[in-house]
mmCIF file of C-alpha atoms in Angstrom:
data_model
loop_
_atom_site.group_PDB
_atom_site.id
_atom_site.type_symbol
_atom_site.label_atom_id
_atom_site.label_comp_id
_atom_site.label_asym_id
_atom_site.label_seq_id
_atom_site.Cartn_x
_atom_site.Cartn_y
_atom_site.Cartn_z
ATOM 1 C CA UNK R 1 13.445 123.503 0.767
ATOM 2 C CA UNK R 2 13.257 126.617 -1.379
ATOM 3 C CA UNK R 3 10.428 128.925 -2.156
ATOM 4 C CA UNK R 4 10.133 131.742 -4.666
ATOM 5 C CA UNK R 5 7.422 134.249 -4.099
ATOM 6 C CA UNK R 6 6.785 137.899 -4.918
ATOM 7 C CA UNK R 7 5.554 140.031 -2.084
ATOM 8 C CA UNK R 8 1.977 141.209 -2.400
ATOM 9 C CA UNK R 9 0.343 144.309 -0.963
ATOM 10 C CA UNK R 10 -1.133 142.326 1.929
ATOM 11 C CA UNK R 11 -0.375 144.015 5.210
ATOM 12 C CA UNK R 12 1.552 142.169 7.938
ATOM 13 C CA UNK R 13 1.553 143.372 11.530
ATOM 14 C CA UNK R 14 4.017 142.516 14.272
ATOM 15 C CA UNK R 15 3.050 142.088 17.885
ATOM 16 C CA UNK R 16 5.849 142.787 20.344
ATOM 17 C CA UNK R 17 6.418 140.830 23.515
ATOM 18 C CA UNK R 18 5.098 143.719 25.605
ATOM 19 C CA UNK R 19 1.867 143.813 23.644
ATOM 20 C CA UNK R 20 2.583 146.915 21.567
ATOM 21 C CA UNK R 21 1.476 146.759 17.929
ATOM 22 C CA UNK R 22 3.649 147.713 15.011
ATOM 23 C CA UNK R 23 1.635 148.135 11.784
ATOM 24 C CA UNK R 24 3.132 147.831 8.377
ATOM 25 C CA UNK R 25 2.689 150.273 5.550
ATOM 26 C CA UNK R 26 0.112 149.249 2.999
ATOM 27 C CA UNK R 27 2.658 148.865 0.244
ATOM 28 C CA UNK R 28 5.715 146.656 0.146
ATOM 29 C CA UNK R 29 8.449 145.965 -2.359
ATOM 30 C CA UNK R 30 7.810 143.458 -5.152
ATOM 31 C CA UNK R 31 11.283 141.937 -4.856
ATOM 32 C CA UNK R 32 11.882 138.241 -5.618
ATOM 33 C CA UNK R 33 12.350 136.141 -2.473
ATOM 34 C CA UNK R 34 14.089 132.773 -2.447
ATOM 35 C CA UNK R 35 13.668 131.227 0.954
ATOM 36 C CA UNK R 36 16.927 129.387 1.600
ATOM 37 C CA UNK R 37 19.415 131.425 -0.387
ATOM 38 C CA UNK R 38 18.552 135.123 -0.625
ATOM 39 C CA UNK R 39 18.221 136.575 2.830
ATOM 40 C CA UNK R 40 19.401 134.020 5.380
ATOM 41 C CA UNK R 41 21.091 130.660 5.481
ATOM 42 C CA UNK R 42 21.311 128.350 8.472
ATOM 43 C CA UNK R 43 24.299 126.225 9.362
ATOM 44 C CA UNK R 44 24.342 123.672 12.162
ATOM 45 C CA UNK R 45 27.325 123.972 14.464
ATOM 46 C CA UNK R 46 27.647 120.247 15.091
ATOM 47 C CA UNK R 47 28.552 117.473 12.625
ATOM 48 C CA UNK R 48 25.866 115.048 11.624
ATOM 49 C CA UNK R 49 26.200 111.752 13.441
ATOM 50 C CA UNK R 50 27.133 108.747 11.332
ATOM 51 C CA UNK R 51 24.396 106.224 10.922
ATOM 52 C CA UNK R 52 24.590 103.119 13.103
ATOM 53 C CA UNK R 53 23.410 99.752 11.864
ATOM 54 C CA UNK R 54 21.485 99.333 15.102
ATOM 55 C CA UNK R 55 19.653 102.607 14.451
ATOM 56 C CA UNK R 56 19.855 104.138 17.912
ATOM 57 C CA UNK R 57 16.902 105.963 19.368
ATOM 58 C CA UNK R 58 16.673 109.542 18.203
ATOM 59 C CA UNK R 59 17.349 112.167 20.867
ATOM 60 C CA UNK R 60 14.898 114.751 19.679
ATOM 61 C CA UNK R 61 15.396 118.433 20.500
ATOM 62 C CA UNK R 62 12.409 120.445 19.193
ATOM 63 C CA UNK R 63 14.464 123.618 18.905
ATOM 64 C CA UNK R 64 18.207 123.245 18.190
ATOM 65 C CA UNK R 65 18.753 126.998 18.382
ATOM 66 C CA UNK R 66 21.980 126.615 20.431
ATOM 67 C CA UNK R 67 23.537 124.706 17.510
ATOM 68 C CA UNK R 68 22.456 127.155 14.760
ATOM 69 C CA UNK R 69 24.574 129.729 12.988
ATOM 70 C CA UNK R 70 22.459 132.155 10.944
ATOM 71 C CA UNK R 71 24.056 134.200 8.173
ATOM 72 C CA UNK R 72 24.173 137.106 7.583
ATOM 73 C CA UNK R 73 24.612 138.175 11.192
ATOM 74 C CA UNK R 74 21.959 140.905 10.921
ATOM 75 C CA UNK R 75 19.476 138.206 11.925
ATOM 76 C CA UNK R 76 20.691 138.578 15.510
ATOM 77 C CA UNK R 77 20.351 142.349 15.387
ATOM 78 C CA UNK R 78 16.714 142.312 14.251
ATOM 79 C CA UNK R 79 13.970 142.889 16.801
ATOM 80 C CA UNK R 80 12.181 139.859 18.207
ATOM 81 C CA UNK R 81 8.380 139.589 18.347
ATOM 82 C CA UNK R 82 5.996 137.176 20.036
ATOM 83 C CA UNK R 83 3.704 136.960 17.033
ATOM 84 C CA UNK R 84 2.662 138.461 13.723
ATOM 85 C CA UNK R 85 -0.633 139.060 11.908
ATOM 86 C CA UNK R 86 -1.039 138.121 8.263
ATOM 87 C CA UNK R 87 -4.302 138.035 6.295
ATOM 88 C CA UNK R 88 -6.154 138.936 9.531
ATOM 89 C CA UNK R 89 -4.799 135.809 11.288
ATOM 90 C CA UNK R 90 -2.514 136.042 14.310
ATOM 91 C CA UNK R 91 0.375 133.591 14.342
ATOM 92 C CA UNK R 92 2.221 132.919 17.556
ATOM 93 C CA UNK R 93 5.359 131.081 18.576
ATOM 94 C CA UNK R 94 4.569 127.386 18.761
ATOM 95 C CA UNK R 95 1.778 127.513 16.170
ATOM 96 C CA UNK R 96 1.772 124.912 13.406
ATOM 97 C CA UNK R 97 1.282 126.658 10.124
ATOM 98 C CA UNK R 98 0.872 126.000 6.402
ATOM 99 C CA UNK R 99 3.599 127.339 4.121
ATOM 100 C CA UNK R 100 2.861 128.008 0.458
ATOM 101 C CA UNK R 101 4.546 125.689 -2.002
ATOM 102 C CA UNK R 102 5.704 126.907 -5.413
ATOM 103 C CA UNK R 103 2.989 126.833 -8.036
ATOM 104 C CA UNK R 104 0.069 126.311 -5.659
ATOM 105 C CA UNK R 105 -0.945 130.022 -5.458
ATOM 106 C CA UNK R 106 -2.043 129.410 -1.911
ATOM 107 C CA UNK R 107 -4.797 126.945 -2.906
ATOM 108 C CA UNK R 108 -5.872 124.858 0.043
ATOM 109 C CA UNK R 109 -6.166 121.123 -0.360
ATOM 110 C CA UNK R 110 -4.678 117.827 0.563
ATOM 111 C CA UNK R 111 -0.908 118.229 0.815
ATOM 112 C CA UNK R 112 -0.978 121.471 -1.154
ATOM 113 C CA UNK R 113 1.172 123.164 1.484
ATOM 114 C CA UNK R 114 4.267 122.503 3.504
ATOM 115 C CA UNK R 115 3.843 122.322 7.284
ATOM 116 C CA UNK R 116 6.052 123.973 9.883
ATOM 117 C CA UNK R 117 6.135 125.084 13.530
ATOM 118 C CA UNK R 118 6.789 128.758 14.321
ATOM 119 C CA UNK R 119 9.802 129.090 16.657
ATOM 120 C CA UNK R 120 10.873 132.733 16.303
ATOM 121 C CA UNK R 121 9.659 135.955 14.650
ATOM 122 C CA UNK R 122 12.019 138.792 13.711
ATOM 123 C CA UNK R 123 11.924 141.937 11.566
ATOM 124 C CA UNK R 124 14.126 144.869 10.642
ATOM 125 C CA UNK R 125 11.106 146.898 9.454
ATOM 126 C CA UNK R 126 7.383 146.254 9.069
ATOM 127 C CA UNK R 127 7.709 145.268 5.405
ATOM 128 C CA UNK R 128 10.362 142.592 6.033
ATOM 129 C CA UNK R 129 9.201 140.021 8.545
ATOM 130 C CA UNK R 130 10.900 136.640 8.916
ATOM 131 C CA UNK R 131 9.930 133.507 10.756
ATOM 132 C CA UNK R 132 12.334 130.863 12.033
ATOM 133 C CA UNK R 133 10.612 127.486 11.756
ATOM 134 C CA UNK R 134 11.066 123.744 12.114
ATOM 135 C CA UNK R 135 9.607 121.683 9.280
ATOM 136 C CA UNK R 136 7.189 118.802 9.465
ATOM 137 C CA UNK R 137 7.620 115.913 7.000
ATOM 138 C CA UNK R 138 5.209 113.831 5.045
ATOM 139 C CA UNK R 139 6.237 110.177 5.648
ATOM 140 C CA UNK R 140 7.289 109.680 2.022
ATOM 141 C CA UNK R 141 9.747 112.623 2.365
ATOM 142 C CA UNK R 142 11.680 110.925 5.163
ATOM 143 C CA UNK R 143 15.119 109.443 4.281
ATOM 144 C CA UNK R 144 13.798 106.021 5.197
ATOM 145 C CA UNK R 145 10.534 106.591 3.313
ATOM 146 C CA UNK R 146 6.959 105.764 4.309
ATOM 147 C CA UNK R 147 6.588 102.818 6.697
ATOM 148 C CA UNK R 148 3.709 100.336 6.743
ATOM 149 C CA UNK R 149 2.408 101.735 10.012
ATOM 150 C CA UNK R 150 2.192 105.350 8.777
ATOM 151 C CA UNK R 151 -1.431 106.352 8.331
ATOM 152 C CA UNK R 152 -2.803 108.305 5.402
ATOM 153 C CA UNK R 153 -3.155 111.477 7.524
ATOM 154 C CA UNK R 154 0.100 111.129 9.428
ATOM 155 C CA UNK R 155 2.860 113.731 9.464
ATOM 156 C CA UNK R 156 6.227 113.708 11.210
ATOM 157 C CA UNK R 157 7.500 116.450 13.471
ATOM 158 C CA UNK R 158 11.116 117.403 12.939
ATOM 159 C CA UNK R 159 13.740 119.919 14.140
ATOM 160 C CA UNK R 160 14.837 120.620 10.563
ATOM 161 C CA UNK R 161 15.479 124.396 10.781
ATOM 162 C CA UNK R 162 14.761 127.131 8.283
ATOM 163 C CA UNK R 163 13.940 130.813 8.008
ATOM 164 C CA UNK R 164 11.038 131.864 5.807
ATOM 165 C CA UNK R 165 9.319 135.073 4.811
ATOM 166 C CA UNK R 166 6.161 135.695 6.847
ATOM 167 C CA UNK R 167 4.289 136.341 3.612
ATOM 168 C CA UNK R 168 4.654 132.707 2.629
ATOM 169 C CA UNK R 169 2.619 131.580 5.655
ATOM 170 C CA UNK R 170 -0.762 130.549 4.280
ATOM 171 C CA UNK R 171 -2.722 129.768 7.442
ATOM 172 C CA UNK R 172 -2.830 127.646 10.556
ATOM 173 C CA UNK R 173 -2.553 123.879 10.168
ATOM 174 C CA UNK R 174 -5.103 121.727 11.993
ATOM 175 C CA UNK R 175 -2.692 119.012 13.193
ATOM 176 C CA UNK R 176 -2.987 117.259 16.549
ATOM 177 C CA UNK R 177 -0.342 115.403 18.543
ATOM 178 C CA UNK R 178 -1.261 111.784 19.204
ATOM 179 C CA UNK R 179 -0.017 110.355 22.516
ATOM 180 C CA UNK R 180 -0.082 106.610 21.916
ATOM 181 C CA UNK R 181 0.018 105.903 25.660
ATOM 182 C CA UNK R 182 -3.387 107.616 25.998
ATOM 183 C CA UNK R 183 -5.709 104.779 25.098
ATOM 184 C CA UNK R 184 -8.753 107.048 25.196
ATOM 185 C CA UNK R 185 -7.300 109.476 22.654
ATOM 186 C CA UNK R 186 -9.435 110.205 19.621
ATOM 187 C CA UNK R 187 -8.875 112.601 16.755
ATOM 188 C CA UNK R 188 -9.845 113.356 13.200
ATOM 189 C CA UNK R 189 -7.736 114.809 10.401
ATOM 190 C CA UNK R 190 -3.994 115.142 10.437
ATOM 191 C CA UNK R 191 -1.900 114.065 13.409
ATOM 192 C CA UNK R 192 1.687 113.380 14.398
ATOM 193 C CA UNK R 193 3.227 110.934 16.908
ATOM 194 C CA UNK R 194 6.859 110.637 15.815
ATOM 195 C CA UNK R 195 9.812 112.990 15.573
ATOM 196 C CA UNK R 196 12.631 113.061 13.051
ATOM 197 C CA UNK R 197 15.939 114.227 14.431
ATOM 198 C CA UNK R 198 17.633 116.272 11.735
ATOM 199 C CA UNK R 199 21.056 115.984 13.409
ATOM 200 C CA UNK R 200 21.184 112.176 13.478
ATOM 201 C CA UNK R 201 18.734 111.425 10.659
ATOM 202 C CA UNK R 202 16.922 109.077 13.058
ATOM 203 C CA UNK R 203 13.193 108.614 13.682
ATOM 204 C CA UNK R 204 11.757 108.119 17.166
ATOM 205 C CA UNK R 205 10.167 104.715 17.758
ATOM 206 C CA UNK R 206 6.370 104.457 18.081
ATOM 207 C CA UNK R 207 4.629 102.253 20.671
ATOM 208 C CA UNK R 208 4.679 98.501 20.072
ATOM 209 C CA UNK R 209 1.368 96.623 19.998
ATOM 210 C CA UNK R 210 0.124 93.057 19.767
ATOM 211 C CA UNK R 211 1.991 89.753 20.257
ATOM 212 C CA UNK R 212 3.912 90.533 17.053
ATOM 213 C CA UNK R 213 5.431 93.573 18.860
ATOM 214 C CA UNK R 214 4.922 95.734 15.828
ATOM 215 C CA UNK R 215 3.356 99.178 15.365
ATOM 216 C CA UNK R 216 -0.145 100.352 14.697
ATOM 217 C CA UNK R 217 -1.449 101.946 11.535
ATOM 218 C CA UNK R 218 -4.602 103.844 12.645
ATOM 219 C CA UNK R 219 -6.150 103.309 9.217
ATOM 220 C CA UNK R 220 -6.570 99.634 10.245
ATOM 221 C CA UNK R 221 -8.555 98.017 13.076
ATOM 222 C CA UNK R 222 -7.119 97.060 16.460
ATOM 223 C CA UNK R 223 -8.841 94.917 19.135
ATOM 224 C CA UNK R 224 -8.314 95.094 22.895
ATOM 225 C CA UNK R 225 -8.399 92.156 25.276
ATOM 226 C CA UNK R 226 -9.837 93.409 28.625
ATOM 227 C CA UNK R 227 -8.395 90.371 30.403
ATOM 228 C CA UNK R 228 -4.692 90.975 29.732
ATOM 229 C CA UNK R 229 -5.059 94.498 28.233
ATOM 230 C CA UNK R 230 -3.180 93.686 25.063
ATOM 231 C CA UNK R 231 -4.089 95.386 21.788
ATOM 232 C CA UNK R 232 -4.124 93.078 18.753
ATOM 233 C CA UNK R 233 -3.841 93.951 15.083
ATOM 234 C CA UNK R 234 -6.789 92.854 12.935
ATOM 235 C CA UNK R 235 -4.385 91.279 10.462
ATOM 236 C CA UNK R 236 -2.739 89.228 13.248
ATOM 237 C CA UNK R 237 -6.147 87.900 14.374
ATOM 238 C CA UNK R 238 -7.001 87.026 10.769
ATOM 239 C CA UNK R 239 -3.619 85.401 10.101
ATOM 240 C CA UNK R 240 -4.021 83.266 13.273
ATOM 241 C CA UNK R 241 -7.529 82.163 12.227
ATOM 242 C CA UNK R 242 -6.315 81.197 8.711
ATOM 243 C CA UNK R 243 -3.405 79.244 10.124
ATOM 244 C CA UNK R 244 -5.626 77.354 12.632
ATOM 245 C CA UNK R 245 -8.271 76.433 10.083
ATOM 246 C CA UNK R 246 -5.826 75.367 7.419
ATOM 247 C CA UNK R 247 -4.117 73.210 10.031
ATOM 248 C CA UNK R 248 -7.384 71.664 11.247
ATOM 249 C CA UNK R 249 -8.509 71.024 7.667
ATOM 250 C CA UNK R 250 -5.161 69.390 6.851
ATOM 251 C CA UNK R 251 -5.460 67.078 9.883
ATOM 252 C CA UNK R 252 -9.013 66.144 8.831
ATOM 253 C CA UNK R 253 -7.845 65.446 5.271
ATOM 254 C CA UNK R 254 -4.956 63.279 6.466
ATOM 255 C CA UNK R 255 -7.399 61.335 8.657
ATOM 256 C CA UNK R 256 -9.697 60.747 5.694
ATOM 257 C CA UNK R 257 -6.806 59.629 3.528
ATOM 258 C CA UNK R 258 -5.608 57.181 6.202
ATOM 259 C CA UNK R 259 -9.062 55.686 6.402
ATOM 260 C CA UNK R 260 -9.134 55.341 2.619
ATOM 261 C CA UNK R 261 -5.646 53.766 2.467
ATOM 262 C CA UNK R 262 -6.544 51.229 5.215
ATOM 263 C CA UNK R 263 -8.672 49.231 2.733
ATOM 264 C CA UNK R 264 -7.918 45.498 2.701
ATOM 265 C CA UNK R 265 -5.364 44.503 0.142
ATOM 266 C CA UNK R 266 -6.935 41.910 -2.183
ATOM 267 C CA UNK R 267 -4.839 38.856 -3.049
ATOM 268 C CA UNK R 268 -5.858 36.825 -6.052
ATOM 269 C CA UNK R 269 -5.776 33.039 -5.733
ATOM 270 C CA UNK R 270 -2.423 31.729 -6.906
ATOM 271 C CA UNK R 271 -0.678 35.044 -6.542
ATOM 272 C CA UNK R 272 2.086 34.392 -4.077
ATOM 273 C CA UNK R 273 3.284 37.915 -3.765
ATOM 274 C CA UNK R 274 -0.157 39.334 -3.923
ATOM 275 C CA UNK R 275 -1.409 42.059 -6.105
ATOM 276 C CA UNK R 276 -2.876 45.289 -4.752
ATOM 277 C CA UNK R 277 -6.273 45.653 -6.345
ATOM 278 C CA UNK R 278 -7.062 48.746 -4.286
ATOM 279 C CA UNK R 279 -6.684 51.889 -6.299
ATOM 280 C CA UNK R 280 -5.502 55.041 -4.561
ATOM 281 C CA UNK R 281 -7.498 58.102 -5.424
ATOM 282 C CA UNK R 282 -5.863 60.614 -7.737
ATOM 283 C CA UNK R 283 -8.214 63.227 -6.324
ATOM 284 C CA UNK R 284 -6.501 66.433 -5.114
ATOM 285 C CA UNK R 285 -8.150 69.125 -3.052
ATOM 286 C CA UNK R 286 -7.020 72.589 -2.170
ATOM 287 C CA UNK R 287 -8.718 74.581 0.532
ATOM 288 C CA UNK R 288 -8.790 78.386 0.513
ATOM 289 C CA UNK R 289 -9.701 80.178 3.718
ATOM 290 C CA UNK R 290 -11.016 83.732 3.761
ATOM 291 C CA UNK R 291 -11.369 85.489 7.130
ATOM 292 C CA UNK R 292 -12.884 88.841 8.173
ATOM 293 C CA UNK R 293 -13.848 90.425 11.477
ATOM 294 C CA UNK R 294 -17.584 90.856 11.333
ATOM 295 C CA UNK R 295 -19.857 92.208 14.089
ATOM 296 C CA UNK R 296 -17.469 91.217 16.885
ATOM 297 C CA UNK R 297 -16.900 87.721 15.465
ATOM 298 C CA UNK R 298 -14.389 85.995 13.233
ATOM 299 C CA UNK R 299 -16.190 84.978 10.029
ATOM 300 C CA UNK R 300 -14.408 82.185 8.197
ATOM 301 C CA UNK R 301 -15.279 81.127 4.683
ATOM 302 C CA UNK R 302 -13.796 77.882 3.437
ATOM 303 C CA UNK R 303 -13.807 77.262 -0.316
ATOM 304 C CA UNK R 304 -12.815 73.723 -1.195
ATOM 305 C CA UNK R 305 -11.612 73.284 -4.763
ATOM 306 C CA UNK R 306 -11.981 69.805 -6.269
ATOM 307 C CA UNK R 307 -10.012 68.289 -9.075
ATOM 308 C CA UNK R 308 -11.249 68.352 -12.651
ATOM 309 C CA UNK R 309 -12.193 64.710 -12.409
ATOM 310 C CA UNK R 310 -14.641 65.356 -9.606
ATOM 311 C CA UNK R 311 -16.995 67.924 -11.108
ATOM 312 C CA UNK R 312 -17.380 70.192 -14.022
ATOM 313 C CA UNK R 313 -17.548 73.243 -11.802
ATOM 314 C CA UNK R 314 -14.361 72.432 -9.864
ATOM 315 C CA UNK R 315 -15.984 73.791 -6.702
ATOM 316 C CA UNK R 316 -17.542 72.050 -3.748
ATOM 317 C CA UNK R 317 -19.988 73.779 -1.421
ATOM 318 C CA UNK R 318 -18.549 76.676 0.575
ATOM 319 C CA UNK R 319 -18.511 76.540 4.357
ATOM 320 C CA UNK R 320 -19.082 79.629 6.520
ATOM 321 C CA UNK R 321 -18.150 79.544 10.181
ATOM 322 C CA UNK R 322 -18.596 82.245 12.821
ATOM 323 C CA UNK R 323 -16.261 82.107 15.808
ATOM 324 C CA UNK R 324 -15.626 84.212 18.891
ATOM 325 C CA UNK R 325 -12.578 86.413 18.817
ATOM 326 C CA UNK R 326 -10.051 85.004 21.280
ATOM 327 C CA UNK R 327 -7.022 86.841 22.648
ATOM 328 C CA UNK R 328 -3.818 85.835 20.902
ATOM 329 C CA UNK R 329 -2.009 86.053 24.229
ATOM 330 C CA UNK R 330 -4.246 84.639 26.969
ATOM 331 C CA UNK R 331 -6.851 82.840 24.846
ATOM 332 C CA UNK R 332 -9.855 84.448 26.524
ATOM 333 C CA UNK R 333 -12.925 85.423 24.509
ATOM 334 C CA UNK R 334 -12.847 89.109 23.545
ATOM 335 C CA UNK R 335 -16.341 90.620 23.983
#
């Protein structure tokens, strides 16, 4: 990532580990700053691992400082600080912050900023403050792209390292970690549950849910069975209901056809071989099933389409059925 930004006259203060305060002068140089190329560059002291077809589990290290080589070496000679103050906001190590993107002019809004975690704060004088960070990713920015289970407000933690100018920090980001094993967890706004390992280009695996053993997109519904404590995707419950009702309707239709085809074969007098006077129906029917979860029930709407020779409308009466939700694993009714 690269940022270009002119320094403004906004003051930045540094807070040392021992609590002493170092205030900046009210004026600072208006030099051009390009984040990844002007002051510092970061190299990783280990080769990237080759991708494996089996996609091994990522071994995520939040801070890969032991593997970093920062150039120029003056980075290591600069004084370390526990936090800094910018625009009257104190930013500490570990804080998740918004970083201004080119062309946004610091305007807040959905995905207007980059997101990063503060890992280190250093400065060689009050007017030149730098922050070592690890980037967060939007799902669509991952090498593998956005997955079906990624929610609209989901971000991905990474250990992708960088060093930015403290003046490009726009504010604190309200992002919560979601522990999927905590079934009582609730949150609003942006959240993260996965980590992207920059060294191996692998993504940690989220928790598996349902009998399909797939993942959960929190923008969709999920239903818990208290009997066997399995969580079921709404779409899996709906797919099961559609499958069952199409199957039961097909069995009923075959039964009706068998009854119709069991009519006595008429044999005209003098016809040795016999002649089938029964006429099989050319009628064709096609049943569409729509299913939704409604007020703790499965609501099924069957629309039976008739052939053109049956009616002008081509539609028979719809059938609406309400059923209890049953667990896809143990079969018990889900209250």
